[in-house]
PDB file of C-alpha atoms in Angstrom:
ATOM      1  CA  LEU A   1       2.502  15.763  31.665  1.00 85.00           C
ATOM      2  CA  ILE A   2       1.266  15.007  28.014  1.00 91.00           C
ATOM      3  CA  GLU A   3       4.836  14.156  26.938  1.00 94.00           C
ATOM      4  CA  ASP A   4       5.304  11.638  29.704  1.00 95.00           C
ATOM      5  CA  ILE A   5       1.987   9.944  28.933  1.00 95.00           C
ATOM      6  CA  VAL A   6       2.729   9.736  25.257  1.00 95.00           C
ATOM      7  CA  ALA A   7       6.310   8.338  26.011  1.00 96.00           C
ATOM      8  CA  LEU A   8       4.684   5.774  28.400  1.00 95.00           C
ATOM      9  CA  LEU A   9       2.097   4.892  25.722  1.00 94.00           C
ATOM     10  CA  PHE A  10       4.852   4.437  23.051  1.00 95.00           C
ATOM     11  CA  ASN A  11       6.972   2.196  25.345  1.00 94.00           C
ATOM     12  CA  ILE A  12       3.724   0.098  26.061  1.00 93.00           C
ATOM     13  CA  ALA A  13       3.038  -0.072  22.353  1.00 93.00           C
ATOM     14  CA  ARG A  14       6.494  -1.187  21.279  1.00 92.00           C
ATOM     15  CA  PRO A  15       5.829  -4.873  21.436  1.00 91.00           C
ATOM     16  CA  LEU A  16       2.717  -4.341  19.309  1.00 90.00           C
ATOM     17  CA  LEU A  17       4.427  -2.667  16.455  1.00 89.00           C
ATOM     18  CA  GLN A  18       4.370  -5.759  14.387  1.00 88.00           C
ATOM     19  CA  PRO A  19       2.506  -5.808  11.039  1.00 83.00           C
ATOM     20  CA  GLU A  20      -0.264  -8.060  12.269  1.00 84.00           C
ATOM     21  CA  LEU A  21      -0.723  -6.208  15.557  1.00 89.00           C
ATOM     22  CA  VAL A  22      -0.088  -2.589  14.743  1.00 87.00           C
ATOM     23  CA  GLY A  23      -3.754  -1.963  13.994  1.00 85.00           C
ATOM     24  CA  LEU A  24      -4.450  -2.500  17.831  1.00 90.00           C
ATOM     25  CA  VAL A  25      -2.589   0.579  18.760  1.00 92.00           C
ATOM     26  CA  ALA A  26      -2.625   2.764  15.538  1.00 92.00           C
ATOM     27  CA  VAL A  27      -5.452   4.975  16.789  1.00 93.00           C
ATOM     28  CA  SER A  28      -3.507   5.523  20.175  1.00 94.00           C
ATOM     29  CA  LEU A  29      -0.240   6.441  18.165  1.00 95.00           C
ATOM     30  CA  GLU A  30      -2.098   8.772  15.992  1.00 95.00           C
ATOM     31  CA  ALA A  31      -3.568  10.495  18.922  1.00 96.00           C
ATOM     32  CA  ALA A  32      -0.332  10.673  20.582  1.00 96.00           C
ATOM     33  CA  ALA A  33       1.452  12.225  17.714  1.00 96.00           C
ATOM     34  CA  THR A  34      -1.352  14.784  17.315  1.00 95.00           C
ATOM     35  CA  ALA A  35      -1.237  15.632  20.938  1.00 96.00           C
ATOM     36  CA  LEU A  36       2.495  16.212  20.868  1.00 96.00           C
ATOM     37  CA  GLU A  37       2.160  18.371  17.728  1.00 94.00           C
ATOM     38  CA  GLU A  38      -0.705  20.385  19.260  1.00 95.00           C
ATOM     39  CA  VAL A  39       1.269  21.308  22.411  1.00 95.00           C
ATOM     40  CA  GLY A  40       4.613  22.027  20.359  1.00 93.00           C
ATOM     41  CA  SER A  41       6.488  19.303  22.067  1.00 93.00           C
ATOM     42  CA  LEU A  42      10.252  19.505  21.992  1.00 92.00           C
ATOM     43  CA  ARG A  43      10.754  15.779  22.386  1.00 94.00           C
ATOM     44  CA  SER A  44      11.341  15.542  18.631  1.00 93.00           C
ATOM     45  CA  GLU A  45      12.820  11.923  18.735  1.00 93.00           C
ATOM     46  CA  LEU A  46       9.693  10.601  20.310  1.00 95.00           C
ATOM     47  CA  ARG A  47       7.504  12.569  17.667  1.00 96.00           C
ATOM     48  CA  ALA A  48       9.621  11.216  14.840  1.00 95.00           C
ATOM     49  CA  SER A  49       9.480   7.736  16.096  1.00 95.00           C
ATOM     50  CA  LEU A  50       5.680   7.882  16.303  1.00 96.00           C
ATOM     51  CA  HIS A  51       5.458   9.301  12.768  1.00 96.00           C
ATOM     52  CA  LEU A  52       7.898   6.583  11.521  1.00 96.00           C
ATOM     53  CA  GLU A  53       5.725   3.804  12.990  1.00 94.00           C
ATOM     54  CA  LEU A  54       2.481   5.444  11.706  1.00 95.00           C
ATOM     55  CA  ALA A  55       4.088   5.726   8.308  1.00 96.00           C
ATOM     56  CA  ARG A  56       4.944   2.026   8.271  1.00 94.00           C
ATOM     57  CA  LYS A  57       1.428   1.226   9.158  1.00 94.00           C
ATOM     58  CA  GLU A  58       0.020   3.256   6.474  1.00 95.00           C
ATOM     59  CA  ASP A  59       2.497   1.870   3.953  1.00 94.00           C
ATOM     60  CA  ALA A  60       1.659  -1.668   4.772  1.00 92.00           C
ATOM     61  CA  ALA A  61      -2.048  -0.830   4.437  1.00 91.00           C
ATOM     62  CA  GLY A  62      -1.365   0.630   0.890  1.00 91.00           C
ATOM     63  CA  ARG A  63      -1.882   4.239   1.763  1.00 93.00           C
ATOM     64  CA  ALA A  64       1.216   5.730   0.221  1.00 93.00           C
ATOM     65  CA  GLU A  65       0.110   9.360   0.531  1.00 94.00           C
ATOM     66  CA  ALA A  66      -0.796   9.213   4.260  1.00 95.00           C
ATOM     67  CA  ALA A  67       2.631   7.302   4.805  1.00 96.00           C
ATOM     68  CA  ALA A  68       4.519  10.004   2.896  1.00 96.00           C
ATOM     69  CA  LEU A  69       2.986  12.670   5.106  1.00 96.00           C
ATOM     70  CA  HIS A  70       4.087  11.020   8.277  1.00 97.00           C
ATOM     71  CA  VAL A  71       7.547  10.598   6.860  1.00 96.00           C
ATOM     72  CA  ASP A  72       7.630  14.353   5.901  1.00 95.00           C
ATOM     73  CA  LYS A  73       6.564  15.322   9.285  1.00 96.00           C
ATOM     74  CA  ALA A  74       9.202  12.993  10.924  1.00 95.00           C
ATOM     75  CA  LEU A  75      11.951  14.412   8.577  1.00 93.00           C
ATOM     76  CA  ALA A  76      10.943  17.928   9.432  1.00 92.00           C
ATOM     77  CA  LEU A  77      11.577  17.528  13.155  1.00 92.00           C
ATOM     78  CA  ASP A  78      14.869  18.637  14.634  1.00 86.00           C
ATOM     79  CA  VAL A  79      16.073  15.305  16.013  1.00 86.00           C
ATOM     80  CA  PRO A  80      19.260  15.084  17.998  1.00 83.00           C
ATOM     81  CA  LEU A  81      22.212  13.728  16.088  1.00 81.00           C
ATOM     82  CA  ASP A  82      24.765  11.187  17.252  1.00 80.00           C
ATOM     83  CA  GLU A  83      28.539  11.431  16.928  1.00 80.00           C
ATOM     84  CA  CYS A  84      28.482  10.705  13.166  1.00 80.00           C
ATOM     85  CA  GLY A  85      26.114  13.660  12.538  1.00 79.00           C
ATOM     86  CA  GLN A  86      22.978  11.573  11.755  1.00 79.00           C
ATOM     87  CA  SER A  87      19.828  10.671  13.700  1.00 82.00           C
ATOM     88  CA  ARG A  88      19.206   7.030  14.394  1.00 85.00           C
ATOM     89  CA  LEU A  89      15.825   7.598  12.533  1.00 89.00           C
ATOM     90  CA  ASP A  90      17.295   9.123   9.351  1.00 89.00           C
ATOM     91  CA  ALA A  91      18.118   5.860   7.579  1.00 89.00           C
ATOM     92  CA  PRO A  92      14.849   4.106   8.049  1.00 93.00           C
ATOM     93  CA  LEU A  93      12.924   7.343   7.230  1.00 94.00           C
ATOM     94  CA  LEU A  94      14.911   8.030   4.081  1.00 93.00           C
ATOM     95  CA  ARG A  95      14.437   4.460   2.946  1.00 95.00           C
ATOM     96  CA  LEU A  96      10.725   4.585   3.313  1.00 96.00           C
ATOM     97  CA  LYS A  97      10.714   8.039   1.694  1.00 96.00           C
ATOM     98  CA  ARG A  98      12.364   6.612  -1.340  1.00 95.00           C
ATOM     99  CA  ARG A  99      10.187   3.685  -1.677  1.00 94.00           C
ATOM    100  CA  LEU A 100       6.916   5.907  -1.286  1.00 95.00           C
ATOM    101  CA  ALA A 101       8.335   8.272  -3.751  1.00 93.00           C
ATOM    102  CA  LEU A 102       8.787   5.519  -6.331  1.00 91.00           C
ATOM    103  CA  ARG A 103       5.371   4.142  -5.602  1.00 88.00           C
ATOM    104  CA  LEU A 104       3.628   7.535  -5.788  1.00 87.00           C
ATOM    105  CA  ASP A 105       5.545   8.327  -9.015  1.00 85.00           C
ATOM    106  CA  ILE A 106       4.328   5.173 -10.594  1.00 78.00           C
ATOM    107  CA  TYR A 107       0.856   5.852  -9.619  1.00 65.00           C
ATOM    108  CA  SER A 108       0.909   9.552 -10.769  1.00 68.00           C
ATOM    109  CA  GLY A 109       1.951   8.376 -14.358  1.00 60.00           C
ATOM    110  CA  ALA A 110      -0.825   5.985 -14.655  1.00 54.00           C
ATOM    111  CA  PRO A 111      -3.587   6.663 -17.092  1.00 56.00           C
ATOM    112  CA  GLU A 112      -6.978   7.741 -15.675  1.00 57.00           C
ATOM    113  CA  SER A 113      -9.403   4.795 -15.900  1.00 53.00           C
ATOM    114  CA  PRO A 114     -12.566   5.457 -18.007  1.00 53.00           C
TER     115      PRO A 114
END
């Protein structure tokens, strides 16, 4: 039941996943991702999609660490593969992971401010 409700929520939220509107559904998406994680849902593609959208939102807000955490959670899931042996979410997740890694590396090398 929880998985079906989360799937419905995600489908309703899809039109709002634009940069200027994602804030309207971010709390719901976070709650949905948490609920699926807590029940140990096997719908890994849905879970990965939620984490991808949350990572994009966090990245747009300048919170690279939070975005990287969502990317790592999404990549850790066992998402079904297509005939080429890749998930449809692999490319956007890996692109975002590289960009976040560069940003975090730049900030980790910055000197401490007095």
